[in-house]
XYZ file of C-alpha atoms in Angstrom:
723
model
C 58.888 -8.978 39.936
C 56.013 -11.483 40.141
C 55.421 -13.168 36.739
C 51.715 -12.228 36.667
C 52.514 -8.602 37.454
C 55.096 -8.606 34.639
C 52.508 -10.044 32.235
C 49.959 -7.391 33.154
C 52.444 -4.539 32.836
C 53.677 -5.776 29.458
C 50.097 -5.931 28.143
C 49.218 -2.491 29.537
C 52.397 -0.942 28.121
C 51.558 -2.377 24.702
C 48.050 -0.855 24.890
C 49.462 2.480 26.021
C 51.952 2.537 23.144
C 49.000 2.102 20.773
C 47.401 5.175 22.351
C 44.808 2.975 24.088
C 45.562 3.325 27.802
C 43.166 1.030 29.689
C 40.304 2.758 31.541
C 38.350 1.009 34.301
C 35.371 2.112 36.375
C 33.795 1.323 39.733
C 30.094 1.310 40.527
C 28.044 0.673 43.648
C 25.834 2.379 46.224
C 27.245 2.687 49.723
C 28.110 5.125 52.446
C 31.138 6.233 50.464
C 32.076 8.576 53.314
C 32.791 5.581 55.592
C 36.355 4.357 55.825
C 35.269 0.916 54.513
C 34.212 2.298 51.153
C 37.107 4.755 51.222
C 39.583 1.889 51.684
C 37.967 -0.011 48.808
C 38.358 3.020 46.548
C 41.842 3.800 47.866
C 42.900 0.233 47.017
C 41.480 0.554 43.501
C 43.123 3.934 42.944
C 46.484 2.669 44.240
C 46.356 -0.343 41.902
C 45.330 1.891 38.981
C 48.315 4.152 39.737
C 50.726 1.214 40.116
C 49.586 -0.279 36.804
C 49.380 3.148 35.115
C 45.737 2.844 34.026
C 42.811 5.263 34.227
C 40.182 5.023 36.970
C 36.672 6.529 37.026
C 34.569 6.358 40.184
C 30.919 5.987 39.155
C 29.709 5.020 42.619
C 26.959 6.871 44.452
C 26.786 7.674 48.145
C 23.794 6.674 50.220
C 21.609 9.713 50.840
C 23.218 12.076 53.321
C 19.930 13.263 54.808
C 16.167 12.810 54.759
C 15.968 15.883 52.551
C 17.856 14.264 49.668
C 15.857 13.650 46.519
C 13.571 10.611 46.800
C 14.567 9.660 43.241
C 18.093 8.947 44.475
C 18.341 5.496 42.847
C 16.858 6.689 39.539
C 19.540 9.377 39.369
C 22.241 6.823 40.153
C 21.040 4.472 37.390
C 21.922 7.148 34.805
C 25.587 6.314 35.544
C 25.084 2.985 33.772
C 24.832 4.841 30.452
C 28.604 5.398 30.658
C 29.446 1.749 31.393
C 30.160 0.614 27.854
C 33.005 0.499 25.417
C 34.713 2.583 24.145
C 34.447 4.697 27.312
C 35.318 1.838 29.694
C 37.465 -1.237 29.135
C 36.267 -2.924 32.329
C 34.176 -2.407 35.460
C 34.438 -3.286 39.159
C 30.925 -3.809 40.503
C 29.442 -3.898 43.992
C 26.117 -5.354 42.886
C 24.890 -6.389 46.343
C 25.139 -2.759 47.525
C 22.038 -2.017 45.412
C 19.878 -4.585 47.227
C 18.535 -2.082 49.732
C 17.041 -0.067 46.869
C 16.471 -2.468 43.942
C 15.284 -6.092 43.853
C 17.837 -8.763 42.935
C 16.179 -9.625 39.622
C 16.476 -6.040 38.361
C 20.071 -5.784 39.631
C 21.090 -8.911 37.716
C 19.249 -7.739 34.600
C 21.036 -4.364 34.785
C 24.518 -5.850 35.118
C 23.873 -8.597 32.566
C 22.960 -5.863 30.069
C 26.525 -4.513 30.364
C 28.059 -7.691 28.960
C 30.415 -8.340 27.200
C 32.132 -5.556 29.194
C 34.655 -7.347 31.483
C 33.522 -7.149 35.128
C 34.732 -8.165 38.591
C 32.294 -8.097 41.529
C 33.309 -7.356 45.133
C 29.925 -7.989 46.792
C 28.001 -11.122 47.753
C 25.467 -11.255 44.888
C 26.311 -13.779 42.170
C 26.252 -12.286 38.660
C 26.300 -15.167 36.148
C 29.562 -15.268 34.223
C 31.305 -12.665 36.422
C 34.327 -13.413 38.631
C 33.636 -12.509 42.273
C 36.035 -11.442 45.012
C 34.764 -12.653 48.393
C 36.032 -12.839 51.946
C 36.607 -16.223 53.547
C 33.931 -16.116 56.274
C 34.770 -19.571 57.640
C 38.441 -18.821 58.314
C 37.466 -15.407 59.735
C 35.183 -16.953 62.361
C 37.866 -19.596 62.993
C 40.367 -16.851 63.929
C 37.942 -15.254 66.384
C 37.049 -18.534 68.071
C 40.671 -19.708 68.201
C 41.669 -16.497 69.983
C 38.773 -16.657 72.460
C 39.257 -20.363 73.230
C 43.051 -20.749 73.152
C 44.242 -17.351 74.399
C 41.481 -16.559 76.908
C 40.208 -20.055 77.699
C 36.539 -19.143 77.173
C 34.156 -22.072 76.764
C 30.658 -20.577 77.275
C 29.512 -18.632 74.229
C 26.487 -16.780 72.892
C 25.947 -15.538 69.340
C 24.136 -12.341 68.308
C 23.509 -11.489 64.650
C 20.771 -10.134 62.397
C 18.696 -12.154 59.969
C 19.079 -9.546 57.226
C 21.510 -11.045 54.698
C 23.348 -14.194 53.690
C 26.726 -13.148 55.220
C 25.141 -13.046 58.712
C 23.713 -16.547 58.252
C 27.032 -17.891 56.939
C 28.856 -16.532 59.995
C 26.347 -18.267 62.269
C 26.944 -21.554 60.454
C 30.737 -21.139 60.772
C 30.336 -20.330 64.495
C 28.393 -23.551 65.103
C 31.059 -25.550 63.259
C 33.730 -24.026 65.514
C 31.815 -25.031 68.653
C 31.772 -28.625 67.386
C 35.474 -28.477 66.505
C 36.386 -27.505 70.077
C 33.903 -29.966 71.587
C 31.869 -27.129 73.099
C 28.167 -27.426 73.769
C 25.780 -24.922 72.181
C 24.122 -23.504 75.290
C 20.328 -23.413 75.235
C 18.899 -20.064 74.036
C 22.362 -18.762 73.183
C 21.805 -17.851 69.507
C 19.960 -14.598 68.767
C 19.192 -13.253 65.287
C 17.613 -9.783 65.409
C 14.958 -8.843 62.848
C 16.943 -5.795 61.732
C 20.060 -3.761 62.477
C 18.054 -0.976 64.125
C 18.915 0.158 67.657
C 15.452 -0.871 68.902
C 15.736 -4.378 67.462
C 19.258 -4.876 68.858
C 18.241 -3.440 72.234
C 15.352 -5.918 72.442
C 17.717 -8.749 71.488
C 20.164 -7.867 74.295
C 17.233 -7.632 76.733
C 16.172 -11.181 75.791
C 19.770 -12.357 76.193
C 20.008 -10.867 79.710
C 16.692 -12.454 80.659
C 17.969 -15.866 79.538
C 21.445 -15.759 81.118
C 23.047 -14.593 84.372
C 26.296 -12.896 83.369
C 27.451 -12.388 86.949
C 27.426 -16.160 87.402
C 29.464 -16.473 84.179
C 26.762 -18.520 82.439
C 28.094 -16.827 79.284
C 31.736 -15.694 79.034
C 31.847 -14.261 75.508
C 29.406 -12.986 72.866
C 30.342 -13.459 69.209
C 28.535 -11.034 66.863
C 28.245 -10.759 63.086
C 29.226 -7.081 62.673
C 30.900 -4.274 64.588
C 27.610 -2.338 64.476
C 25.948 -5.111 66.497
C 28.979 -5.500 68.794
C 29.035 -1.765 69.584
C 25.312 -1.714 70.383
C 25.608 -4.884 72.498
C 28.389 -3.215 74.527
C 26.263 -0.081 74.868
C 23.205 -2.028 76.081
C 25.278 -4.144 78.481
C 26.729 -0.999 80.038
C 23.229 0.455 80.467
C 22.375 -2.684 82.410
C 25.415 -2.325 84.665
C 27.830 -4.743 82.968
C 31.408 -3.973 81.962
C 33.078 -5.284 78.806
C 35.466 -7.131 79.030
C 35.489 -7.430 82.841
C 32.071 -9.129 83.070
C 31.829 -10.546 79.554
C 33.833 -10.440 76.314
C 32.345 -9.265 72.994
C 33.730 -9.610 69.463
C 32.687 -8.007 66.187
C 33.204 -8.545 62.479
C 34.061 -6.173 59.565
C 36.408 -3.694 61.318
C 33.960 -0.807 60.961
C 34.111 2.648 62.501
C 31.454 1.595 65.044
C 33.885 -0.924 66.550
C 36.645 1.651 66.987
C 34.356 4.215 68.614
C 32.491 1.754 70.860
C 32.702 2.353 74.627
C 35.136 -0.564 74.669
C 37.061 -0.849 71.353
C 35.961 -4.058 69.633
C 38.145 -7.046 68.778
C 37.116 -7.800 65.222
C 37.992 -9.193 61.803
C 39.597 -6.882 59.254
C 37.982 -7.659 55.901
C 40.991 -6.188 54.061
C 39.017 -3.617 52.062
C 42.125 -1.933 50.646
C 43.602 -5.282 49.632
C 40.322 -6.374 48.031
C 40.058 -3.111 46.092
C 43.618 -3.603 44.845
C 43.032 -7.269 43.949
C 39.813 -6.392 42.103
C 41.795 -4.151 39.744
C 44.363 -6.904 39.133
C 41.642 -9.479 38.419
C 39.926 -7.016 36.078
C 43.164 -6.448 34.142
C 43.491 -10.244 33.830
C 39.922 -10.415 32.494
C 40.575 -7.624 29.979
C 43.685 -9.520 28.827
C 41.779 -12.819 28.563
C 38.064 -12.030 28.113
C 37.154 -15.688 27.524
C 38.751 -16.947 30.750
C 36.262 -18.805 33.013
C 34.655 -16.925 35.889
C 35.540 -17.973 39.433
C 35.152 -17.048 43.086
C 38.368 -15.735 44.637
C 38.478 -15.959 48.446
C 40.435 -13.297 50.327
C 41.970 -14.144 53.684
C 41.121 -11.753 56.472
C 43.085 -10.820 59.606
C 42.264 -10.605 63.302
C 42.318 -7.141 64.896
C 42.938 -7.387 68.636
C 41.359 -4.642 70.730
C 40.101 -4.439 74.301
C 36.607 -5.998 74.127
C 37.971 -9.564 74.295
C 40.156 -8.878 77.351
C 43.423 -8.026 75.539
C 45.184 -4.767 74.804
C 45.937 -3.648 71.246
C 49.064 -5.128 69.654
C 50.808 -1.741 69.626
C 50.256 -1.405 73.392
C 51.515 -4.944 73.962
C 54.591 -4.348 71.796
C 55.435 -1.075 73.536
C 55.668 -2.928 76.851
C 57.297 -6.043 75.458
C 60.433 -7.200 77.226
C 63.511 -6.524 75.113
C 65.960 -9.386 74.622
C 69.360 -8.242 75.914
C 71.062 -11.648 75.657
C 72.295 -11.261 72.076
C 76.077 -10.762 72.197
C 77.321 -8.019 69.882
C 80.876 -7.859 71.311
C 82.295 -10.236 68.705
C 81.595 -7.922 65.749
C 83.164 -4.619 64.763
C 81.379 -1.284 65.025
C 81.090 -1.162 61.219
C 79.463 -4.603 61.191
C 77.137 -3.513 63.994
C 76.140 -0.414 62.024
C 75.366 -2.516 58.936
C 73.319 -4.933 61.042
C 71.301 -2.061 62.533
C 70.717 -0.549 59.070
C 69.475 -3.911 57.782
C 67.014 -4.281 60.690
C 65.776 -0.692 60.398
C 65.150 -1.038 56.653
C 62.649 -3.779 57.518
C 60.727 -1.182 59.550
C 61.224 1.877 57.319
C 60.244 0.150 54.080
C 59.852 3.392 52.106
C 63.018 5.112 53.386
C 66.216 5.302 51.363
C 69.188 3.436 52.823
C 71.141 6.671 53.185
C 68.377 8.120 55.412
C 68.357 5.029 57.623
C 72.148 5.218 57.804
C 71.745 8.805 59.070
C 69.422 7.503 61.799
C 72.077 4.984 62.906
C 74.715 7.742 62.931
C 72.342 9.897 64.983
C 71.939 7.080 67.504
C 75.692 6.691 68.018
C 76.113 10.483 68.251
C 73.482 10.613 71.004
C 75.100 7.705 72.867
C 78.742 8.807 72.746
C 78.746 12.563 72.045
C 75.683 13.493 74.136
C 74.854 16.634 72.092
C 72.686 19.373 73.607
C 69.944 18.631 71.041
C 69.291 14.957 70.308
C 70.357 13.941 66.784
C 67.822 11.085 66.783
C 64.995 13.425 67.768
C 65.971 15.844 64.994
C 66.043 12.963 62.479
C 62.570 11.846 63.616
C 61.243 15.407 63.416
C 62.324 15.567 59.764
C 60.725 12.160 59.178
C 57.375 13.366 60.590
C 57.333 16.308 58.209
C 57.010 13.880 55.303
C 53.465 13.098 56.432
C 50.737 15.491 55.310
C 48.425 14.084 57.975
C 49.516 12.654 61.325
C 46.047 12.052 62.737
C 44.183 8.725 62.962
C 45.911 5.688 61.429
C 49.239 7.448 60.728
C 49.665 8.324 64.412
C 49.316 4.658 65.406
C 51.713 3.647 62.624
C 54.323 6.151 63.816
C 53.984 5.014 67.427
C 54.678 1.473 66.217
C 57.755 2.759 64.367
C 59.116 4.198 67.608
C 58.471 0.877 69.346
C 60.212 -0.928 66.489
C 63.473 0.965 66.451
C 63.526 1.218 70.256
C 63.528 -2.600 70.276
C 66.467 -2.515 67.835
C 68.583 0.132 69.590
C 68.125 -0.679 73.295
C 69.967 -4.077 73.173
C 73.034 -2.230 71.822
C 73.156 -0.291 75.116
C 73.350 -3.311 77.436
C 76.986 -2.572 78.356
C 76.433 1.172 78.805
C 75.887 2.840 82.166
C 72.384 3.418 83.534
C 72.560 7.178 82.912
C 73.152 6.635 79.167
C 70.355 4.057 78.906
C 67.892 6.379 80.683
C 68.954 9.300 78.464
C 68.277 7.295 75.269
C 64.966 6.035 76.722
C 64.086 9.680 77.338
C 64.659 10.424 73.635
C 62.195 7.677 72.673
C 59.631 9.243 75.033
C 60.286 12.607 73.354
C 59.577 11.020 69.970
C 56.203 9.743 71.196
C 55.425 13.198 72.597
C 56.404 14.745 69.251
C 53.833 12.529 67.484
C 51.174 13.735 69.947
C 52.158 17.379 69.355
C 52.010 16.988 65.564
C 48.569 15.392 65.940
C 47.437 18.303 68.121
C 48.721 20.838 65.575
C 46.765 19.103 62.847
C 43.634 19.182 65.003
C 44.125 22.917 65.508
C 44.685 23.377 61.781
C 41.355 21.669 61.123
C 39.725 24.620 62.874
C 40.502 26.571 59.719
C 37.878 24.433 57.958
C 35.063 26.860 58.865
C 36.886 29.490 56.790
C 36.999 27.112 53.843
C 33.332 26.328 54.441
C 32.623 30.057 54.508
C 34.272 30.411 51.098
C 32.325 27.441 49.750
C 29.123 28.932 51.177
C 29.900 32.287 49.558
C 30.478 30.579 46.214
C 27.187 28.723 46.696
C 25.352 32.029 47.172
C 27.100 33.497 44.119
C 26.182 30.451 42.034
C 22.549 30.698 43.071
C 22.549 34.353 41.936
C 24.142 33.593 38.551
C 22.146 35.048 35.675
C 23.412 32.856 32.843
C 25.557 29.860 31.947
C 28.722 31.898 31.403
C 28.511 33.240 34.964
C 27.918 29.728 36.310
C 31.022 28.408 34.546
C 33.218 31.244 35.851
C 31.953 30.686 39.409
C 32.461 26.930 39.010
C 36.122 27.561 38.190
C 36.433 29.549 41.425
C 34.785 26.706 43.357
C 37.169 24.144 41.856
C 40.129 26.321 42.790
C 38.776 26.722 46.342
C 38.482 22.937 46.716
C 41.912 22.345 45.146
C 40.463 20.284 42.278
C 42.712 20.858 39.289
C 40.799 19.061 36.501
C 37.151 19.130 35.427
C 35.183 18.360 32.264
C 31.594 19.611 31.999
C 29.005 18.489 29.426
C 25.468 19.944 29.384
C 22.203 19.290 27.586
C 20.912 22.096 25.436
C 17.417 21.667 26.848
C 15.987 20.278 30.065
C 15.432 16.584 29.667
C 14.777 13.303 31.448
C 18.079 11.894 30.172
C 21.705 12.884 29.622
C 21.985 12.215 25.895
C 22.883 14.856 23.305
C 25.172 16.963 25.469
C 27.786 19.525 24.503
C 31.135 20.020 26.209
C 30.958 23.387 27.954
C 34.093 23.425 30.104
C 37.567 21.915 30.069
C 39.406 22.951 33.240
C 42.121 24.156 33.408
C 42.265 26.149 30.178
C 43.075 23.595 27.451
C 45.646 23.805 24.703
C 44.524 25.162 21.343
C 43.854 21.752 19.779
C 41.584 20.793 22.686
C 39.661 24.067 22.543
C 38.196 22.796 19.296
C 36.441 20.112 21.360
C 34.394 22.741 23.189
C 30.787 22.620 21.979
C 31.567 19.101 20.681
C 28.243 17.219 20.655
C 28.009 13.852 22.440
C 24.978 11.784 21.460
C 25.523 8.970 23.995
C 27.390 9.253 27.334
C 29.663 6.283 26.554
C 30.857 8.185 23.457
C 32.419 10.923 25.605
C 35.806 11.648 23.945
C 38.509 10.353 26.300
C 41.028 12.351 24.280
C 39.832 15.353 26.303
C 41.479 13.859 29.373
C 44.790 14.154 27.509
C 47.624 11.647 27.530
C 48.318 11.684 31.260
C 46.841 9.031 33.531
C 43.765 10.177 35.432
C 41.470 9.295 38.337
C 38.081 10.953 37.988
C 34.738 11.168 39.777
C 31.562 11.168 37.683
C 28.653 13.310 38.891
C 25.324 13.461 37.016
C 23.735 16.912 37.289
C 20.035 16.922 38.056
C 17.252 18.648 39.934
C 14.139 16.572 40.623
C 13.312 14.868 37.291
C 15.270 17.347 35.151
C 18.755 16.390 33.934
C 21.242 19.029 32.857
C 24.267 16.873 31.974
C 27.303 15.627 33.890
C 30.752 16.584 35.110
C 33.996 14.648 35.557
C 36.118 15.872 38.469
C 39.683 14.968 39.328
C 39.644 12.614 42.346
C 41.956 14.314 44.812
C 39.935 13.213 47.832
C 38.621 9.749 48.617
C 35.502 11.103 50.303
C 32.964 11.785 47.560
C 31.052 14.231 49.746
C 33.436 16.841 48.297
C 32.233 16.092 44.788
C 28.608 15.945 45.868
C 28.979 19.530 47.098
C 29.940 20.578 43.573
C 27.114 18.514 42.068
C 24.518 20.074 44.370
C 25.754 23.642 43.875
C 26.063 23.283 40.116
C 22.717 21.489 39.721
C 20.892 24.127 41.756
C 22.532 26.940 39.784
C 21.544 25.341 36.470
C 18.023 24.810 37.780
C 17.838 28.455 38.777
C 19.001 29.680 35.380
C 17.114 27.200 33.232
C 13.891 26.459 35.077
C 13.254 29.439 37.321
C 14.424 31.890 34.693
C 12.367 30.078 32.086
C 9.345 30.647 34.324
C 10.070 34.390 34.173
C 9.268 34.303 30.470
C 5.690 34.991 31.555
C 6.825 38.523 32.411
C 7.279 39.038 28.662
C 3.974 37.711 27.329
C 2.731 39.424 24.195
C 0.042 42.075 24.379
C -3.044 41.693 22.150
C -1.833 44.532 19.938
C 1.556 42.814 19.522
C -0.132 39.562 18.514
C -2.434 41.330 16.047
C 0.591 42.821 14.268
C 1.806 39.284 13.576
C -1.384 38.268 11.764
C -1.429 38.280 7.973
C -5.176 38.998 8.047
C -6.445 42.021 9.935
C -9.974 42.314 11.409
C -11.285 38.973 10.098
C -14.984 38.124 10.495
C -15.494 35.895 13.536
C -18.555 34.062 14.774
C -19.022 33.774 18.526
C -20.358 30.268 17.950
C -17.009 29.071 16.622
C -14.968 26.986 19.029
C -11.849 28.559 17.601
C -11.393 32.318 17.742
C -8.253 34.399 17.375
C -8.276 35.123 21.104
C -8.730 31.602 22.417
C -6.258 30.236 19.845
C -3.534 32.801 20.627
C -4.237 32.472 24.368
C -3.610 28.731 24.076
C -0.426 29.193 22.029
C 0.798 31.843 24.478
C 0.131 29.568 27.447
C 2.110 26.800 25.721
C 4.829 29.068 24.338
C 7.621 26.734 25.520
C 6.026 23.643 23.954
C 6.544 22.268 20.466
C 3.644 22.913 18.096
C 1.513 19.774 18.296
C -1.534 19.930 15.986
C -3.105 16.785 17.424
C -2.875 18.115 20.975
C -4.283 21.544 20.008
C -7.136 19.976 18.013
C -7.977 17.748 20.971
C -8.010 20.793 23.271
C -10.558 22.585 21.049
C -12.444 19.325 20.358
C -12.122 19.683 16.588
C -10.396 17.691 13.885
C -6.834 18.447 12.885
C -7.913 19.476 9.372
C -10.576 21.840 10.737
C -8.013 23.404 13.104
C -5.595 24.066 10.224
C -8.313 25.427 7.930
C -9.836 27.709 10.589
C -6.455 29.080 11.734
C -5.517 29.966 8.144
C -8.913 31.560 7.623
C -8.665 33.725 10.772
C -4.972 34.693 10.755
C -3.611 34.039 7.293
C -0.969 31.796 8.931
C -0.648 28.098 9.586
C -0.751 27.015 13.236
C 2.978 26.237 13.106
C 3.797 29.606 11.518
C 1.693 31.564 14.032
C 3.212 29.784 17.037
C 6.696 30.347 15.644
C 6.072 34.074 15.076
C 4.785 34.438 18.644
C 7.873 32.662 20.012
C 10.246 34.915 18.056
C 8.365 38.072 19.088
C 8.609 37.051 22.744
C 12.278 36.116 22.228
C 12.966 39.695 21.093
C 11.421 41.127 24.257
C 13.405 38.738 26.452
C 16.709 39.482 24.693
C 16.176 43.237 24.961
C 15.675 42.932 28.740
C 19.392 42.008 29.204
C 18.314 39.358 31.722
C 18.378 36.450 29.270
C 21.215 35.080 27.177
C 20.520 33.519 23.780
C 20.901 30.125 25.448
C 18.397 31.079 28.188
C 15.839 32.106 25.565
C 16.422 28.864 23.661
C 15.580 26.850 26.784
C 12.702 29.068 27.962
C 10.874 28.960 24.631
C 11.349 25.244 24.067
C 13.645 25.214 21.037
C 15.545 21.958 20.526
C 18.938 23.685 20.631
C 20.607 27.057 20.188
C 21.480 26.498 16.523
C 17.867 25.703 15.677
C 16.654 28.792 17.570
C 19.164 30.993 15.708
C 18.013 29.608 12.347
C 14.323 30.208 13.137
C 15.114 33.703 14.468
C 17.035 34.582 11.293
C 14.227 33.215 9.097
C 11.766 35.578 10.806
C 13.983 38.665 11.225
C 16.673 38.355 8.578
C 19.373 38.456 11.293
C 20.889 36.086 13.814
C 19.969 36.853 17.467
C 23.449 38.268 18.125
C 23.462 40.564 15.090
C 19.868 41.629 15.772
C 20.845 42.698 19.301
C 23.815 44.709 18.003
C 21.461 46.815 15.886
C 19.191 47.638 18.817
């Protein structure tokens, strides 16, 4: 084991033995549904699992639609309230991802405020005193240019980027250095930097390029771009103008984004090693936690070249599948047992996760197929069993499996060089069957995905049920059903007792699944600050969680931690949206229904200590206008200054006049009216005690119960039992 890895594991084991398992978080704003962000998070989660530490995803996804709340960034910033000790031991940041929404000065101020919390940044914004993990742009552009110049012999280049960020400008600088290195002239009007990444801007840029250069005369042989988004749009615009990539001109990208894969011609690009960077970020963060005073540094990550068709090549897997197999190696001098061992050794290099006994079975299957010629291929049966280990065959796994077939075909075929043609063709046929089997498994998975509408139907039904929930208890029961439907096996819910503009002073309302007896005592546990959330609730097992802050417009209800079973946080956003809307419905909409239970004049008069007092019509304050005001503001705290200002009198005059007219103080009268309305609401069976607490503006349920008992002699629950 690597010495550094051993050091980290020894430190982490020591912390764990003290009952202080390390917990790290991740924060940033991005399209966390894209495979770039997913690979980042997958790398972090894999490293957290390998090092046996806790991981909490505090990232936020860029708005999914125009209808998302315009206060998106404000909601996200609430996550920073968790980013302190003792809740987190360290944080991976993607500070530059906030630049689209927040200016750099505010970003730096926000992250600097988190110090001395150990941090590692994976973006391109320098945070003073924080180690940064960056890609090596220069070597990345070098790889592209080396391939285009040395493999394809191109010498006439153009460059298309966007003047939107520093990485684009750095790639342009590296490109110009490469031209000089190869002694190539920068052709006049061959560098184009679009004003933005929009389709219109890129379309106009390609139009200018085509006006400046005659592609059919090969004035330009290859276009180097700064991202796959630009490369894909360049290919699209070239095709619209009647040009074929790569036949008429080559195009390369950068970043290895989804756009490059789905372009009309798949884009040769640079893989920025998102998974690797996510993994390395965790390792660097552990190092920083171990040695908090170590100097900050910039760590450069080497990238890799991804060959696709836009440069004029075929993908590596296609090239390998057609690669000529070397049949010159002489195996006649070794015994069959030695040959078997040699084959096992070679196959273990391909099947890195397989046990040796399983690979030995594959070798036995090969020899059975060659010499026994069974009715059903033993190799095909072995491969079928191997495929069943994969829960998903689609996308990247399918390509990986095709490469596996190519790999062990290249190992087995040379062994057959002395066999007759019929045997060789029969074994080749088995390899073709394996490739077909991969295609069939992929097709089955595609068909299985058609079941998703049924899952969506269930989620939709739960959404309707949640929106119809009458109280918090119903919401929690329906939430449990939703979690079960989405196969999420752990959740921890904390809610405010009143609607607020922050997420302080919450109580734990749900631990899912049903906790052990000692943890049940934590229910209703009050948390004054988010970073004080008791990690003991998560129990002793290692966890990966997603944090979602629950809100509707400017009202915050609390937050929920959800087990991260899926990389795509859209799943968790579904729960956030459904739960937030349900809480809004119960707390806000239901609170609005309190007006259905306003007190009648006769009911108010019964509350007064003085009956039929003498009133002057000239007085600014009368019983009617005073009680009308208090009724209108029944959910507000009693504020003498505000009431006095409303009636344009002094505070002392307000108090004196109220006592004179009603026999009560302003505070006492308002309180009596609240409790009288609370009785009517409770008797309706449409409001829980908690609902009434929120609707009538009491600070919390305990305070409401105390005030209710002071006025009635009974707690709300006992009072209801007697009715």
